[in-house]
Amino acid sequence: MSAASSSPALPYKISVLVFLENRAGELLLMLRAKQPNLGVWSPIGGKLEMDTGESPFQCAVREIGEEVGLTVRESDLHLFAMIAENAYQGHNHWLMFLFHCKLPLEALPPDITEGKFAFWTREQIKTLEIPETDAKALWPIYDRYRDGFVALRADCSVSPIQITIEQVTGAK
């Protein structure tokens, strides 16, 4: 029996996360006011509009515009990771596409209904309340692969979360 077939039957969702910086190199995070990740800091992002056939790049462009008011093109984005999260919080499986935006933010965006924003240094982020999967997988991936590409899966049905790298291109 494969690992996938032994996973619980849960809905599968597809989303993007976008890492944005200001000119000082500080990263923009949102203190989430809604689930998933209510009450913790995370990069901006959202779910693909699958009924319209939206691509991950199109979703990232849309989410950046909606959440921070920055107009970007697909060419302003670098896809650096794809993560398949199995049984995240026991509610869903997620396929996430992680992007780094090459355009810097000039100012802190205003708060939105989904949460409030702040810029943080990479060192400060290590002290914030962030999701376990972000601490174990997302931020180490960002640190190591943001200029290349990595595909991995995270088994969130076990503790500690088990991370398996499936492919790496252009690692530091």
mmCIF file of N, CA and C in Angstrom, residues 14-65:
data_model
loop_
_atom_site.group_PDB
_atom_site.id
_atom_site.type_symbol
_atom_site.label_atom_id
_atom_site.label_comp_id
_atom_site.label_asym_id
_atom_site.label_seq_id
_atom_site.Cartn_x
_atom_site.Cartn_y
_atom_site.Cartn_z
ATOM 1 N N ILE A 14 -5.740 23.635 -3.416
ATOM 2 C CA ILE A 14 -4.540 24.142 -4.075
ATOM 3 C C ILE A 14 -4.413 25.625 -3.749
ATOM 4 N N SER A 15 -3.207 26.025 -3.341
ATOM 5 C CA SER A 15 -3.013 27.415 -2.922
ATOM 6 C C SER A 15 -1.624 27.912 -3.312
ATOM 7 N N VAL A 16 -1.457 29.214 -3.127
ATOM 8 C CA VAL A 16 -0.149 29.843 -3.313
ATOM 9 C C VAL A 16 0.216 30.600 -2.047
ATOM 10 N N LEU A 17 1.497 30.705 -1.798
ATOM 11 C CA LEU A 17 2.053 31.606 -0.792
ATOM 12 C C LEU A 17 3.058 32.482 -1.518
ATOM 13 N N VAL A 18 3.074 33.763 -1.153
ATOM 14 C CA VAL A 18 3.968 34.701 -1.816
ATOM 15 C C VAL A 18 4.832 35.402 -0.771
ATOM 16 N N PHE A 19 6.128 35.360 -0.996
ATOM 17 C CA PHE A 19 7.093 36.015 -0.123
ATOM 18 C C PHE A 19 7.457 37.352 -0.744
ATOM 19 N N LEU A 20 7.126 38.433 -0.031
ATOM 20 C CA LEU A 20 7.411 39.797 -0.482
ATOM 21 C C LEU A 20 8.344 40.455 0.514
ATOM 22 N N GLU A 21 9.201 41.339 0.010
ATOM 23 C CA GLU A 21 10.163 42.060 0.852
ATOM 24 C C GLU A 21 10.054 43.552 0.588
ATOM 25 N N ASN A 22 10.536 44.321 1.567
ATOM 26 C CA ASN A 22 10.717 45.756 1.320
ATOM 27 C C ASN A 22 12.160 45.963 0.860
ATOM 28 N N ARG A 23 12.540 47.203 0.607
ATOM 29 C CA ARG A 23 13.901 47.478 0.105
ATOM 30 C C ARG A 23 14.987 47.137 1.124
ATOM 31 N N ALA A 24 14.631 47.077 2.409
ATOM 32 C CA ALA A 24 15.594 46.709 3.457
ATOM 33 C C ALA A 24 15.768 45.191 3.566
ATOM 34 N N GLY A 25 14.999 44.422 2.767
ATOM 35 C CA GLY A 25 15.105 42.967 2.809
ATOM 36 C C GLY A 25 14.242 42.330 3.888
ATOM 37 N N GLU A 26 13.402 43.132 4.552
ATOM 38 C CA GLU A 26 12.492 42.573 5.551
ATOM 39 C C GLU A 26 11.313 41.934 4.826
ATOM 40 N N LEU A 27 10.822 40.849 5.386
ATOM 41 C CA LEU A 27 9.756 40.081 4.766
ATOM 42 C C LEU A 27 8.393 40.486 5.309
ATOM 43 N N LEU A 28 7.415 40.543 4.425
ATOM 44 C CA LEU A 28 6.052 40.880 4.805
ATOM 45 C C LEU A 28 5.322 39.628 5.267
ATOM 46 N N LEU A 29 4.742 39.703 6.458
ATOM 47 C CA LEU A 29 3.900 38.620 6.960
ATOM 48 C C LEU A 29 2.569 39.198 7.408
ATOM 49 N N MET A 30 1.562 38.335 7.421
ATOM 50 C CA MET A 30 0.235 38.718 7.871
ATOM 51 C C MET A 30 -0.087 37.958 9.153
ATOM 52 N N LEU A 31 -0.579 38.674 10.161
ATOM 53 C CA LEU A 31 -1.124 38.031 11.352
ATOM 54 C C LEU A 31 -2.555 37.670 10.989
ATOM 55 N N ARG A 32 -2.799 36.391 10.760
ATOM 56 C CA ARG A 32 -4.053 35.925 10.184
ATOM 57 C C ARG A 32 -5.228 36.111 11.143
ATOM 58 N N ALA A 33 -6.320 36.685 10.623
ATOM 59 C CA ALA A 33 -7.551 36.896 11.380
ATOM 60 C C ALA A 33 -8.596 35.835 11.034
ATOM 61 N N LYS A 34 -8.226 34.894 10.134
ATOM 62 C CA LYS A 34 -9.143 33.838 9.703
ATOM 63 C C LYS A 34 -8.374 32.523 9.592
ATOM 64 N N GLN A 35 -9.122 31.421 9.587
ATOM 65 C CA GLN A 35 -8.523 30.118 9.312
ATOM 66 C C GLN A 35 -8.245 30.013 7.821
ATOM 67 N N PRO A 36 -7.284 29.256 7.362
ATOM 68 C CA PRO A 36 -6.352 28.509 8.200
ATOM 69 C C PRO A 36 -5.313 29.437 8.835
ATOM 70 N N ASN A 37 -4.697 28.956 9.859
ATOM 71 C CA ASN A 37 -3.614 29.664 10.553
ATOM 72 C C ASN A 37 -4.082 30.903 11.307
ATOM 73 N N LEU A 38 -5.289 30.870 11.837
ATOM 74 C CA LEU A 38 -5.824 31.957 12.642
ATOM 75 C C LEU A 38 -4.874 32.285 13.794
ATOM 76 N N GLY A 39 -4.534 33.565 13.941
ATOM 77 C CA GLY A 39 -3.741 34.028 15.068
ATOM 78 C C GLY A 39 -2.246 33.814 14.960
ATOM 79 N N VAL A 40 -1.767 33.394 13.786
ATOM 80 C CA VAL A 40 -0.329 33.215 13.606
ATOM 81 C C VAL A 40 0.125 33.987 12.369
ATOM 82 N N TRP A 41 1.424 34.218 12.291
ATOM 83 C CA TRP A 41 2.026 34.986 11.194
ATOM 84 C C TRP A 41 2.355 34.062 10.027
ATOM 85 N N SER A 42 2.007 34.505 8.825
ATOM 86 C CA SER A 42 2.340 33.724 7.641
ATOM 87 C C SER A 42 2.450 34.650 6.430
ATOM 88 N N PRO A 43 3.113 34.172 5.373
ATOM 89 C CA PRO A 43 3.154 34.953 4.128
ATOM 90 C C PRO A 43 1.748 35.102 3.560
ATOM 91 N N ILE A 44 1.573 36.052 2.650
ATOM 92 C CA ILE A 44 0.270 36.210 2.019
ATOM 93 C C ILE A 44 0.039 35.073 1.042
ATOM 94 N N GLY A 45 -1.214 34.895 0.671
ATOM 95 C CA GLY A 45 -1.527 33.875 -0.304
ATOM 96 C C GLY A 45 -3.006 33.602 -0.336
ATOM 97 N N GLY A 46 -3.357 32.551 -1.043
ATOM 98 C CA GLY A 46 -4.753 32.179 -1.138
ATOM 99 C C GLY A 46 -4.950 30.988 -2.040
ATOM 100 N N LYS A 47 -6.210 30.589 -2.150
ATOM 101 C CA LYS A 47 -6.570 29.412 -2.938
ATOM 102 C C LYS A 47 -6.770 29.778 -4.409
ATOM 103 N N LEU A 48 -6.400 28.846 -5.271
ATOM 104 C CA LEU A 48 -6.648 29.003 -6.700
ATOM 105 C C LEU A 48 -8.147 29.004 -6.965
ATOM 106 N N GLU A 49 -8.548 29.811 -7.921
ATOM 107 C CA GLU A 49 -9.928 29.788 -8.384
ATOM 108 C C GLU A 49 -10.012 28.713 -9.457
ATOM 109 N N MET A 50 -10.205 27.481 -9.005
ATOM 110 C CA MET A 50 -10.135 26.336 -9.915
ATOM 111 C C MET A 50 -11.282 26.311 -10.906
ATOM 112 N N ASP A 51 -12.442 26.869 -10.550
ATOM 113 C CA ASP A 51 -13.576 26.860 -11.468
ATOM 114 C C ASP A 51 -13.326 27.720 -12.707
ATOM 115 N N THR A 52 -12.357 28.659 -12.614
ATOM 116 C CA THR A 52 -12.025 29.498 -13.779
ATOM 117 C C THR A 52 -10.766 29.014 -14.491
ATOM 118 N N GLY A 53 -10.132 27.952 -13.948
ATOM 119 C CA GLY A 53 -8.905 27.440 -14.563
ATOM 120 C C GLY A 53 -7.679 28.281 -14.241
ATOM 121 N N GLU A 54 -7.737 29.044 -13.152
ATOM 122 C CA GLU A 54 -6.624 29.920 -12.769
ATOM 123 C C GLU A 54 -5.352 29.105 -12.507
ATOM 124 N N SER A 55 -4.225 29.584 -13.028
ATOM 125 C CA SER A 55 -2.939 28.926 -12.789
ATOM 126 C C SER A 55 -2.354 29.425 -11.466
ATOM 127 N N PRO A 56 -1.361 28.705 -10.914
ATOM 128 C CA PRO A 56 -0.713 29.211 -9.707
ATOM 129 C C PRO A 56 -0.108 30.604 -9.904
ATOM 130 N N PHE A 57 0.492 30.883 -11.060
ATOM 131 C CA PHE A 57 1.057 32.213 -11.295
ATOM 132 C C PHE A 57 -0.045 33.269 -11.313
ATOM 133 N N GLN A 58 -1.143 32.974 -12.002
ATOM 134 C CA GLN A 58 -2.257 33.920 -12.042
ATOM 135 C C GLN A 58 -2.817 34.163 -10.641
ATOM 136 N N CYS A 59 -2.901 33.120 -9.850
ATOM 137 C CA CYS A 59 -3.393 33.244 -8.480
ATOM 138 C C CYS A 59 -2.464 34.135 -7.655
ATOM 139 N N ALA A 60 -1.163 33.939 -7.779
ATOM 140 C CA ALA A 60 -0.200 34.755 -7.028
ATOM 141 C C ALA A 60 -0.320 36.227 -7.413
ATOM 142 N N VAL A 61 -0.448 36.509 -8.716
ATOM 143 C CA VAL A 61 -0.614 37.895 -9.183
ATOM 144 C C VAL A 61 -1.880 38.495 -8.578
ATOM 145 N N ARG A 62 -2.978 37.741 -8.621
ATOM 146 C CA ARG A 62 -4.260 38.209 -8.081
ATOM 147 C C ARG A 62 -4.174 38.452 -6.580
ATOM 148 N N GLU A 63 -3.595 37.506 -5.838
ATOM 149 C CA GLU A 63 -3.502 37.636 -4.384
ATOM 150 C C GLU A 63 -2.638 38.833 -3.975
ATOM 151 N N ILE A 64 -1.548 39.070 -4.676
ATOM 152 C CA ILE A 64 -0.700 40.227 -4.373
ATOM 153 C C ILE A 64 -1.501 41.512 -4.565
ATOM 154 N N GLY A 65 -2.247 41.591 -5.655
ATOM 155 C CA GLY A 65 -3.074 42.768 -5.897
ATOM 156 C C GLY A 65 -4.154 42.945 -4.847
#
